[in-house]
mmCIF file of C-alpha atoms in Angstrom:
data_model
loop_
_atom_site.group_PDB
_atom_site.id
_atom_site.type_symbol
_atom_site.label_atom_id
_atom_site.label_comp_id
_atom_site.label_asym_id
_atom_site.label_seq_id
_atom_site.Cartn_x
_atom_site.Cartn_y
_atom_site.Cartn_z
ATOM 1 C CA MET A 1 0.000 0.000 -0.001
ATOM 2 C CA ILE A 2 1.795 3.155 -1.156
ATOM 3 C CA CYS A 3 -0.760 5.790 -0.223
ATOM 4 C CA SER A 4 -4.317 6.330 0.883
ATOM 5 C CA HIS A 5 -6.971 6.347 -1.829
ATOM 6 C CA ILE A 6 -8.937 9.078 -0.102
ATOM 7 C CA LEU A 7 -5.976 11.368 0.352
ATOM 8 C CA LEU A 8 -4.905 10.893 -3.269
ATOM 9 C CA ASN A 9 -8.391 11.841 -4.438
ATOM 10 C CA CYS A 10 -8.087 15.132 -2.597
ATOM 11 C CA ALA A 11 -4.515 15.693 -3.915
ATOM 12 C CA ILE A 12 -3.335 16.889 -0.555
ATOM 13 C CA VAL A 13 -1.529 14.223 1.371
ATOM 14 C CA SER A 14 0.566 11.245 0.384
ATOM 15 C CA GLY A 15 1.544 8.785 3.047
ATOM 16 C CA CYS A 16 2.577 5.298 4.031
ATOM 17 C CA ARG A 17 1.050 3.181 6.753
ATOM 18 C CA PHE A 18 2.859 0.533 8.714
ATOM 19 C CA LYS A 19 0.730 -1.315 11.268
ATOM 20 C CA THR A 20 2.085 -3.538 14.024
ATOM 21 C CA ASN A 21 -0.201 -4.928 16.721
ATOM 22 C CA ASP A 22 -2.160 -1.976 18.173
ATOM 23 C CA LEU A 23 0.071 0.776 16.787
ATOM 24 C CA VAL A 24 -0.257 2.438 13.423
ATOM 25 C CA LEU A 25 2.419 4.754 12.073
ATOM 26 C CA ILE A 26 1.261 7.327 9.568
ATOM 27 C CA VAL A 27 3.843 9.498 7.856
ATOM 28 C CA ASP A 28 2.179 12.310 5.999
ATOM 29 C CA GLU A 29 3.820 14.944 3.872
ATOM 30 C CA THR A 30 1.785 18.053 3.160
ATOM 31 C CA SER A 31 2.268 19.511 -0.273
ATOM 32 C CA SER A 32 3.570 22.960 -1.044
ATOM 33 C CA LEU A 33 0.082 24.083 -2.070
ATOM 34 C CA GLN A 34 -1.185 23.403 1.442
ATOM 35 C CA GLU A 35 1.582 25.092 3.407
ATOM 36 C CA GLN A 36 2.590 27.852 0.982
ATOM 37 C CA ASN A 37 5.583 26.128 -0.668
ATOM 38 C CA SER A 38 6.978 24.848 2.637
ATOM 39 C CA GLU A 39 7.350 21.138 3.285
ATOM 40 C CA HIS A 40 6.095 19.887 6.598
ATOM 41 C CA ARG A 41 6.719 16.325 7.659
ATOM 42 C CA GLU A 42 4.977 14.849 10.655
ATOM 43 C CA VAL A 43 4.894 11.428 12.251
ATOM 44 C CA VAL A 44 1.689 10.510 14.060
ATOM 45 C CA VAL A 45 1.668 7.414 16.243
ATOM 46 C CA MET A 46 -1.791 6.172 17.096
ATOM 47 C CA ASP A 47 -3.637 3.443 18.882
ATOM 48 C CA SER A 48 -5.799 1.393 16.563
ATOM 49 C CA ASP A 49 -8.808 2.788 18.463
ATOM 50 C CA SER A 50 -8.019 6.221 17.031
ATOM 51 C CA PRO A 51 -10.746 7.980 15.027
ATOM 52 C CA LEU A 52 -8.140 9.045 12.433
ATOM 53 C CA LEU A 53 -8.184 5.503 11.117
ATOM 54 C CA HIS A 54 -11.708 6.098 9.787
ATOM 55 C CA LEU A 55 -10.188 7.993 6.863
ATOM 56 C CA ARG A 56 -9.208 4.618 5.388
ATOM 57 C CA THR A 57 -11.432 3.106 2.770
ATOM 58 C CA ASP A 58 -13.002 -0.324 3.112
ATOM 59 C CA GLY A 59 -10.454 -1.649 0.613
ATOM 60 C CA GLU A 60 -7.585 -0.453 2.740
ATOM 61 C CA ARG A 61 -9.034 -2.088 5.840
ATOM 62 C CA GLY A 62 -9.344 -5.359 4.001
ATOM 63 C CA SER A 63 -5.766 -5.245 2.691
ATOM 64 C CA SER A 64 -4.179 -5.053 6.126
ATOM 65 C CA ASN A 65 -2.170 -8.123 7.101
ATOM 66 C CA THR A 66 -2.207 -7.313 10.794
ATOM 67 C CA HIS A 67 -4.322 -9.510 13.036
ATOM 68 C CA SER A 68 -5.842 -7.699 16.028
ATOM 69 C CA ASP A 69 -7.127 -9.222 19.245
ATOM 70 C CA GLU A 70 -10.706 -8.967 17.985
ATOM 71 C CA PRO A 71 -12.532 -7.975 14.792
ATOM 72 C CA GLU A 72 -12.415 -4.289 13.997
ATOM 73 C CA HIS A 73 -15.604 -2.323 14.501
ATOM 74 C CA GLN A 74 -16.385 0.945 12.816
ATOM 75 C CA GLN A 75 -15.794 3.795 15.239
ATOM 76 C CA GLU A 76 -17.947 6.839 15.717
ATOM 77 C CA PRO A 77 -16.464 10.315 15.281
ATOM 78 C CA PRO A 78 -15.540 12.181 18.462
ATOM 79 C CA LEU A 79 -18.231 14.008 20.406
ATOM 80 C CA GLY A 80 -18.714 17.440 18.939
ATOM 81 C CA ALA A 81 -17.586 16.388 15.444
ATOM 82 C CA SER A 82 -19.966 16.377 12.535
ATOM 83 C CA PRO A 83 -21.238 12.812 12.032
ATOM 84 C CA GLY A 84 -21.202 11.177 8.646
ATOM 85 C CA ILE A 85 -18.314 13.158 7.102
ATOM 86 C CA SER A 86 -16.909 11.498 3.995
ATOM 87 C CA ALA A 87 -13.388 12.644 3.157
ATOM 88 C CA SER A 88 -13.919 11.983 -0.553
ATOM 89 C CA CYS A 89 -16.700 14.571 -0.824
ATOM 90 C CA LEU A 90 -14.930 17.398 1.011
ATOM 91 C CA THR A 91 -13.343 20.389 -0.652
ATOM 92 C CA THR A 92 -9.637 20.989 -0.168
ATOM 93 C CA ALA A 93 -10.187 23.561 2.592
ATOM 94 C CA GLU A 94 -12.791 21.388 4.328
ATOM 95 C CA LEU A 95 -10.548 18.332 4.269
ATOM 96 C CA GLN A 96 -7.635 20.325 5.673
ATOM 97 C CA GLN A 97 -9.848 21.580 8.494
ATOM 98 C CA HIS A 98 -11.245 18.106 9.174
ATOM 99 C CA TRP A 99 -7.742 16.589 9.125
ATOM 100 C CA ARG A 100 -6.501 19.094 11.707
ATOM 101 C CA ALA A 101 -9.559 18.491 13.910
ATOM 102 C CA VAL A 102 -9.126 14.724 13.789
ATOM 103 C CA LYS A 103 -5.422 14.894 14.604
ATOM 104 C CA GLN A 104 -6.282 17.165 17.544
ATOM 105 C CA GLU A 105 -8.644 14.496 18.851
ATOM 106 C CA ILE A 106 -6.072 11.672 18.673
ATOM 107 C CA ARG A 107 -3.161 13.303 20.445
ATOM 108 C CA CYS A 108 -3.207 10.520 23.018
ATOM 109 C CA ILE A 109 -1.548 7.304 21.889
ATOM 110 C CA LYS A 110 -1.842 4.914 24.780
ATOM 111 C CA LEU A 111 -2.596 4.963 28.454
ATOM 112 C CA LEU A 112 -0.003 4.442 31.135
ATOM 113 C CA PHE A 113 -0.740 3.469 34.706
ATOM 114 C CA GLU A 114 1.136 4.560 37.801
ATOM 115 C CA ILE A 115 0.670 3.595 41.428
ATOM 116 C CA PRO A 116 2.921 6.181 43.056
ATOM 117 C CA SER A 117 1.821 5.663 46.649
ATOM 118 C CA ALA A 118 -0.252 3.662 49.081
ATOM 119 C CA ARG A 119 -1.606 4.248 52.560
ATOM 120 C CA THR A 120 -2.861 2.062 55.351
ATOM 121 C CA ILE A 121 -6.294 2.726 56.807
ATOM 122 C CA GLU A 122 -7.199 1.459 60.262
ATOM 123 C CA GLN A 123 -10.797 1.287 61.386
ATOM 124 C CA ALA A 124 -12.427 -0.140 64.476
ATOM 125 C CA SER A 125 -12.863 -3.611 63.027
ATOM 126 C CA SER A 126 -10.593 -3.628 59.980
ATOM 127 C CA LYS A 127 -7.265 -2.574 58.582
ATOM 128 C CA TYR A 128 -6.456 -2.361 54.887
ATOM 129 C CA VAL A 129 -4.223 -0.691 52.279
ATOM 130 C CA VAL A 130 -5.473 1.607 49.523
ATOM 131 C CA TYR A 131 -3.369 2.188 46.430
ATOM 132 C CA GLN A 132 -3.337 5.477 44.545
ATOM 133 C CA ILE A 133 -3.746 4.942 40.786
ATOM 134 C CA VAL A 134 -2.988 7.575 38.156
ATOM 135 C CA VAL A 135 -4.095 7.095 34.527
ATOM 136 C CA ILE A 136 -1.873 9.013 32.104
ATOM 137 C CA ARG A 137 -2.114 9.684 28.381
ATOM 138 C CA SER A 138 1.162 8.973 26.658
ATOM 139 C CA GLY A 139 2.544 10.732 23.609
ATOM 140 C CA SER A 140 2.162 14.264 24.957
ATOM 141 C CA TYR A 141 2.002 16.032 28.287
ATOM 142 C CA ASP A 142 -1.193 15.020 30.078
ATOM 143 C CA ARG A 143 -2.701 18.031 31.824
ATOM 144 C CA GLU A 144 -5.677 16.025 33.063
ATOM 145 C CA ARG A 145 -4.106 13.698 35.585
ATOM 146 C CA VAL A 146 -6.522 12.472 38.187
ATOM 147 C CA ALA A 147 -5.813 10.010 40.986
ATOM 148 C CA ILE A 148 -8.153 7.375 42.354
ATOM 149 C CA GLU A 149 -7.740 4.955 45.239
ATOM 150 C CA ARG A 150 -8.512 1.246 45.190
ATOM 151 C CA ARG A 151 -8.109 -1.577 47.682
ATOM 152 C CA TYR A 152 -6.637 -4.962 46.867
ATOM 153 C CA SER A 153 -10.165 -6.376 47.122
ATOM 154 C CA ASP A 154 -11.183 -4.104 44.206
ATOM 155 C CA PHE A 155 -8.427 -5.602 42.052
ATOM 156 C CA PHE A 156 -9.481 -9.097 43.108
ATOM 157 C CA HIS A 157 -13.139 -8.384 42.229
ATOM 158 C CA LEU A 158 -12.105 -7.081 38.781
ATOM 159 C CA HIS A 159 -10.015 -10.183 38.145
ATOM 160 C CA GLN A 160 -12.884 -12.509 39.088
ATOM 161 C CA GLN A 161 -15.249 -10.633 36.772
ATOM 162 C CA LEU A 162 -12.835 -10.875 33.849
ATOM 163 C CA LEU A 163 -12.173 -14.568 34.443
ATOM 164 C CA GLN A 164 -15.852 -15.307 33.862
ATOM 165 C CA ASP A 165 -15.474 -14.359 30.194
ATOM 166 C CA PHE A 166 -11.729 -14.542 29.513
ATOM 167 C CA SER A 167 -10.381 -17.415 31.612
ATOM 168 C CA GLU A 168 -8.197 -18.820 28.814
ATOM 169 C CA GLU A 169 -7.018 -15.405 27.597
ATOM 170 C CA LEU A 170 -5.898 -14.431 31.114
ATOM 171 C CA GLU A 171 -3.892 -17.558 31.861
ATOM 172 C CA GLU A 172 -0.655 -15.578 31.615
ATOM 173 C CA VAL A 173 -1.965 -12.502 33.477
ATOM 174 C CA MET A 174 -1.477 -13.052 37.168
ATOM 175 C CA LEU A 175 -2.999 -10.955 39.922
ATOM 176 C CA PRO A 176 -0.497 -10.613 42.806
ATOM 177 C CA LYS A 177 -1.528 -12.987 45.558
ATOM 178 C CA LYS A 178 -2.345 -11.896 49.048
ATOM 179 C CA LYS A 179 0.160 -12.989 51.676
ATOM 180 C CA LEU A 180 -0.838 -14.599 54.937
ATOM 181 C CA VAL A 181 1.539 -12.461 56.974
ATOM 182 C CA GLY A 182 3.317 -9.172 56.476
ATOM 183 C CA ASN A 183 0.636 -7.544 54.309
ATOM 184 C CA PHE A 184 1.185 -4.184 55.986
ATOM 185 C CA SER A 185 4.957 -4.086 55.899
ATOM 186 C CA GLU A 186 6.464 -1.293 53.814
ATOM 187 C CA GLU A 187 8.463 -3.764 51.757
ATOM 188 C CA ASN A 188 5.418 -5.853 50.874
ATOM 189 C CA ILE A 189 3.304 -2.786 50.053
ATOM 190 C CA SER A 190 6.049 -1.424 47.812
ATOM 191 C CA GLU A 191 6.372 -4.740 45.949
ATOM 192 C CA ARG A 192 2.618 -4.983 45.525
ATOM 193 C CA ARG A 193 2.400 -1.427 44.121
ATOM 194 C CA VAL A 194 4.757 -2.445 41.325
ATOM 195 C CA ALA A 195 2.974 -5.753 40.727
ATOM 196 C CA LEU A 196 -0.502 -4.191 40.614
ATOM 197 C CA CYS A 197 0.688 -1.507 38.199
ATOM 198 C CA ASP A 198 2.102 -4.215 35.926
ATOM 199 C CA TYR A 199 -1.209 -6.103 36.229
ATOM 200 C CA LEU A 200 -3.209 -3.097 34.976
ATOM 201 C CA THR A 201 -0.742 -2.570 32.135
ATOM 202 C CA GLN A 202 -1.110 -6.185 31.012
ATOM 203 C CA LEU A 203 -4.898 -5.930 31.072
ATOM 204 C CA TYR A 204 -4.905 -2.711 29.055
ATOM 205 C CA ALA A 205 -2.563 -4.231 26.469
ATOM 206 C CA ARG A 206 -5.364 -6.622 25.526
ATOM 207 C CA ARG A 207 -8.012 -4.817 23.514
ATOM 208 C CA TYR A 208 -10.754 -7.291 24.355
ATOM 209 C CA ILE A 209 -10.102 -6.541 28.042
ATOM 210 C CA ARG A 210 -9.693 -2.772 27.973
ATOM 211 C CA ARG A 211 -13.008 -2.393 26.126
ATOM 212 C CA THR A 212 -15.032 -4.345 28.673
ATOM 213 C CA ARG A 213 -17.474 -2.582 30.987
ATOM 214 C CA ALA A 214 -15.816 -4.301 33.954
ATOM 215 C CA PHE A 215 -12.391 -2.824 33.200
ATOM 216 C CA ILE A 216 -13.757 0.690 32.698
ATOM 217 C CA ALA A 217 -16.019 0.438 35.745
ATOM 218 C CA PHE A 218 -12.999 -0.453 37.907
ATOM 219 C CA PHE A 219 -11.704 3.093 37.348
ATOM 220 C CA THR A 220 -15.001 5.004 37.358
ATOM 221 C CA HIS A 221 -17.839 3.219 39.172
ATOM 222 C CA PRO A 222 -16.964 4.171 42.800
ATOM 223 C CA GLU A 223 -16.535 7.837 41.853
ATOM 224 C CA LEU A 224 -19.776 7.894 39.832
ATOM 225 C CA LYS A 225 -21.732 6.289 42.660
ATOM 226 C CA THR A 226 -20.337 8.849 45.108
ATOM 227 C CA ALA A 227 -21.207 11.699 42.725
ATOM 228 C CA TYR A 228 -24.804 10.553 42.247
ATOM 229 C CA ASP A 229 -25.254 10.130 45.995
ATOM 230 C CA LEU A 230 -24.043 13.707 46.462
ATOM 231 C CA LEU A 231 -26.303 14.914 43.661
ATOM 232 C CA ARG A 232 -29.370 13.271 45.192
ATOM 233 C CA GLY A 233 -28.470 14.916 48.490
ATOM 234 C CA GLY A 234 -28.431 18.355 46.862
ATOM 235 C CA ARG A 235 -24.677 18.810 47.296
ATOM 236 C CA PHE A 236 -24.159 19.885 43.710
ATOM 237 C CA SER A 237 -20.758 21.519 44.171
ATOM 238 C CA GLN A 238 -19.189 18.352 45.597
ATOM 239 C CA ALA A 239 -20.996 16.199 43.039
ATOM 240 C CA LEU A 240 -19.701 18.394 40.202
ATOM 241 C CA GLU A 241 -16.109 17.962 41.346
ATOM 242 C CA VAL A 242 -16.376 14.164 41.465
ATOM 243 C CA LEU A 243 -18.253 13.980 38.134
ATOM 244 C CA GLU A 244 -15.569 16.031 36.378
ATOM 245 C CA LYS A 245 -12.942 13.649 37.736
ATOM 246 C CA ALA A 246 -14.915 10.624 36.540
ATOM 247 C CA LEU A 247 -15.468 12.219 33.116
ATOM 248 C CA VAL A 248 -11.720 12.639 32.597
ATOM 249 C CA LEU A 249 -11.224 8.933 33.256
ATOM 250 C CA GLN A 250 -14.158 7.943 31.041
ATOM 251 C CA ARG A 251 -12.787 9.992 28.136
ATOM 252 C CA LYS A 252 -9.415 8.283 28.435
ATOM 253 C CA LEU A 253 -10.836 4.785 28.753
ATOM 254 C CA SER A 254 -13.890 4.957 26.464
ATOM 255 C CA THR A 255 -12.574 6.226 23.132
ATOM 256 C CA HIS A 256 -14.171 3.195 21.479
ATOM 257 C CA ASP A 257 -17.646 3.816 22.977
ATOM 258 C CA GLN A 258 -18.474 7.448 23.657
ATOM 259 C CA ALA A 259 -22.032 6.496 24.564
ATOM 260 C CA LEU A 260 -20.672 5.723 28.036
ATOM 261 C CA LEU A 261 -20.154 9.465 28.563
ATOM 262 C CA VAL A 262 -23.800 10.455 28.052
ATOM 263 C CA PRO A 263 -25.151 9.854 31.605
ATOM 264 C CA THR A 264 -22.145 11.621 33.148
ATOM 265 C CA LEU A 265 -22.481 14.632 30.823
ATOM 266 C CA CYS A 266 -26.201 14.889 31.610
ATOM 267 C CA ALA A 267 -25.454 14.749 35.342
ATOM 268 C CA LEU A 268 -22.943 17.569 34.843
ATOM 269 C CA VAL A 269 -25.627 19.650 33.089
ATOM 270 C CA VAL A 270 -27.904 19.234 36.106
ATOM 271 C CA CYS A 271 -25.179 20.217 38.587
ATOM 272 C CA GLN A 272 -23.978 23.197 36.573
ATOM 273 C CA ARG A 273 -27.508 24.479 36.016
ATOM 274 C CA ASP A 274 -28.445 24.187 39.699
ATOM 275 C CA LEU A 275 -25.233 25.969 40.668
ATOM 276 C CA GLY A 276 -26.088 28.839 38.302
ATOM 277 C CA ASP A 277 -23.380 28.056 35.737
ATOM 278 C CA ILE A 278 -25.819 28.461 32.845
ATOM 279 C CA HIS A 279 -23.183 28.913 30.151
ATOM 280 C CA ASP A 280 -21.207 25.835 31.226
ATOM 281 C CA ALA A 281 -24.411 23.801 31.462
ATOM 282 C CA PHE A 282 -25.403 24.802 27.924
ATOM 283 C CA GLN A 283 -21.958 23.907 26.552
ATOM 284 C CA THR A 284 -21.973 20.549 28.339
ATOM 285 C CA GLY A 285 -25.422 19.830 26.943
ATOM 286 C CA HIS A 286 -24.128 20.524 23.436
ATOM 287 C CA MET A 287 -21.355 17.989 24.043
ATOM 288 C CA ALA A 288 -23.877 15.334 25.082
ATOM 289 C CA LEU A 289 -26.537 15.943 22.432
ATOM 290 C CA PRO A 290 -24.714 14.452 19.382
ATOM 291 C CA ALA A 291 -24.120 11.170 21.203
ATOM 292 C CA VAL A 292 -27.708 11.113 22.481
ATOM 293 C CA ARG A 293 -28.911 11.372 18.879
ATOM 294 C CA ARG A 294 -26.335 8.991 17.443
ATOM 295 C CA TYR A 295 -26.697 6.152 19.918
ATOM 296 C CA GLY A 296 -30.463 6.313 20.335
ATOM 297 C CA PHE A 297 -30.702 7.440 23.951
ATOM 298 C CA THR A 298 -34.460 7.965 23.667
ATOM 299 C CA ARG A 299 -35.021 8.361 27.398
ATOM 300 C CA TYR A 300 -32.419 11.155 27.550
ATOM 301 C CA ARG A 301 -33.223 12.959 24.316
ATOM 302 C CA ALA A 302 -36.432 14.822 25.208
ATOM 303 C CA PRO A 303 -35.320 15.783 28.772
ATOM 304 C CA LEU A 304 -31.953 17.011 27.482
ATOM 305 C CA LEU A 305 -33.521 18.997 24.635
ATOM 306 C CA GLU A 306 -36.003 20.543 27.055
ATOM 307 C CA ALA A 307 -33.158 21.559 29.368
ATOM 308 C CA MET A 308 -31.183 22.949 26.428
ATOM 309 C CA VAL A 309 -34.113 25.070 25.254
ATOM 310 C CA ASP A 310 -34.564 26.479 28.752
ATOM 311 C CA LEU A 311 -30.843 27.233 29.093
ATOM 312 C CA GLY A 312 -30.763 28.783 25.609
ATOM 313 C CA TYR A 313 -33.588 31.143 26.484
ATOM 314 C CA LYS A 314 -31.764 32.288 29.614
ATOM 315 C CA LEU A 315 -28.599 32.911 27.586
ATOM 316 C CA GLU A 316 -30.603 34.590 24.783
ATOM 317 C CA HIS A 317 -29.248 32.066 22.293
ATOM 318 C CA PRO A 318 -31.252 31.018 19.221
ATOM 319 C CA VAL A 319 -33.122 27.840 20.139
ATOM 320 C CA ALA A 320 -35.530 27.452 17.213
ATOM 321 C CA GLN A 321 -33.796 24.316 15.911
ATOM 322 C CA LEU A 322 -33.705 22.768 19.373
ATOM 323 C CA GLN A 323 -37.396 23.530 19.841
ATOM 324 C CA GLU A 324 -38.237 22.002 16.466
ATOM 325 C CA GLU A 325 -36.284 18.863 17.319
ATOM 326 C CA LEU A 326 -37.978 18.648 20.723
ATOM 327 C CA ILE A 327 -41.440 18.850 19.139
ATOM 328 C CA LYS A 328 -40.542 16.118 16.636
ATOM 329 C CA VAL A 329 -39.292 13.872 19.427
ATOM 330 C CA GLN A 330 -42.373 14.500 21.542
ATOM 331 C CA ASN A 331 -44.659 13.709 18.589
ATOM 332 C CA SER A 332 -42.638 10.708 17.444
ATOM 333 C CA PRO A 333 -44.743 7.728 16.342
ATOM 334 C CA HIS A 334 -42.039 5.290 17.486
ATOM 335 C CA GLY A 335 -43.194 5.091 21.078
ATOM 336 C CA PRO A 336 -43.750 7.081 24.266
ATOM 337 C CA VAL A 337 -41.313 9.826 25.174
ATOM 338 C CA SER A 338 -39.980 10.257 28.694
ATOM 339 C CA LEU A 339 -42.037 12.874 30.509
ATOM 340 C CA VAL A 340 -39.603 13.284 33.398
ATOM 341 C CA SER A 341 -37.178 16.173 33.639
ATOM 342 C CA LEU A 342 -33.455 15.748 33.079
ATOM 343 C CA LYS A 343 -32.833 16.105 36.817
ATOM 344 C CA GLU A 344 -35.404 13.433 37.642
ATOM 345 C CA LEU A 345 -33.832 11.136 35.084
ATOM 346 C CA VAL A 346 -30.317 11.713 36.362
ATOM 347 C CA VAL A 347 -31.094 10.987 40.020
ATOM 348 C CA GLN A 348 -32.399 7.562 39.007
ATOM 349 C CA GLU A 349 -28.873 6.450 38.115
ATOM 350 C CA PHE A 350 -27.128 4.171 40.618
ATOM 351 C CA THR A 351 -30.311 3.663 42.666
#
């Protein structure tokens, strides 16, 4: 394969692809017409989950000799991008703009895991160690580093869940065993920090594992449950802080399935609106709406549109299109539409 059919059609970019395992190297050279007679050469290293790979044609996908862990599935464009864009029907300027936007979205290559510290917690009837986990985007400086804490029992529960579906695939992935004595010694805790970090890295290296709900929930479920409990209690400021932390992790872990972000984004809209951050709530709603439409979240669509119309009125933004869409959804012949508000819908999560 010398170059991409799509990029040749647009007479902009020529490139070569070399794919090994989960990494794809794309070397693209922009012509003098694009950069005003100056050659610019860039190397982009991407995970195979990257949305940039959607610029390949079906023929190119079929010609690849690389065997992945599981069959490839067509990915959706990033939230906020225009769905259904075909590179072959774009003008030169539009393709250049789309290319820059896509490359901006795939800056991250892989995820790295660190367990920099651990602490021992003593309670009246129990004593245990919690390990601080940091999920980091590689390939560029990660400004959104958030830390979570998990006990050894959380790792054990994750491993048992994964073994139910992937017992043969995980034969070579060993969870560090719990010792009968010395579990709270500094030496043992230090050794286990390294072993648990290696365990997470091995799991993430397997695509069929890192895309499972169980793997993603390990990093996000406790925080989301805490956030929704705070939200139901009316503590919107604290809930907002925890939701934003969970959203960062979801974005890093769910590039293959952005539908997982919808409930969290809707919960953020509720918190921001109740805290008086009308502008932020409206922007967050706009981030959620494309995925709500694309993935058929019928129970969220009408409540979110209703909230967006209300927020748009308060901001004096044009909302005619949102109102028209809301009316169509409410009068849809495909079934009943949720009559609850977005807030009522959100508080039902994790109940």
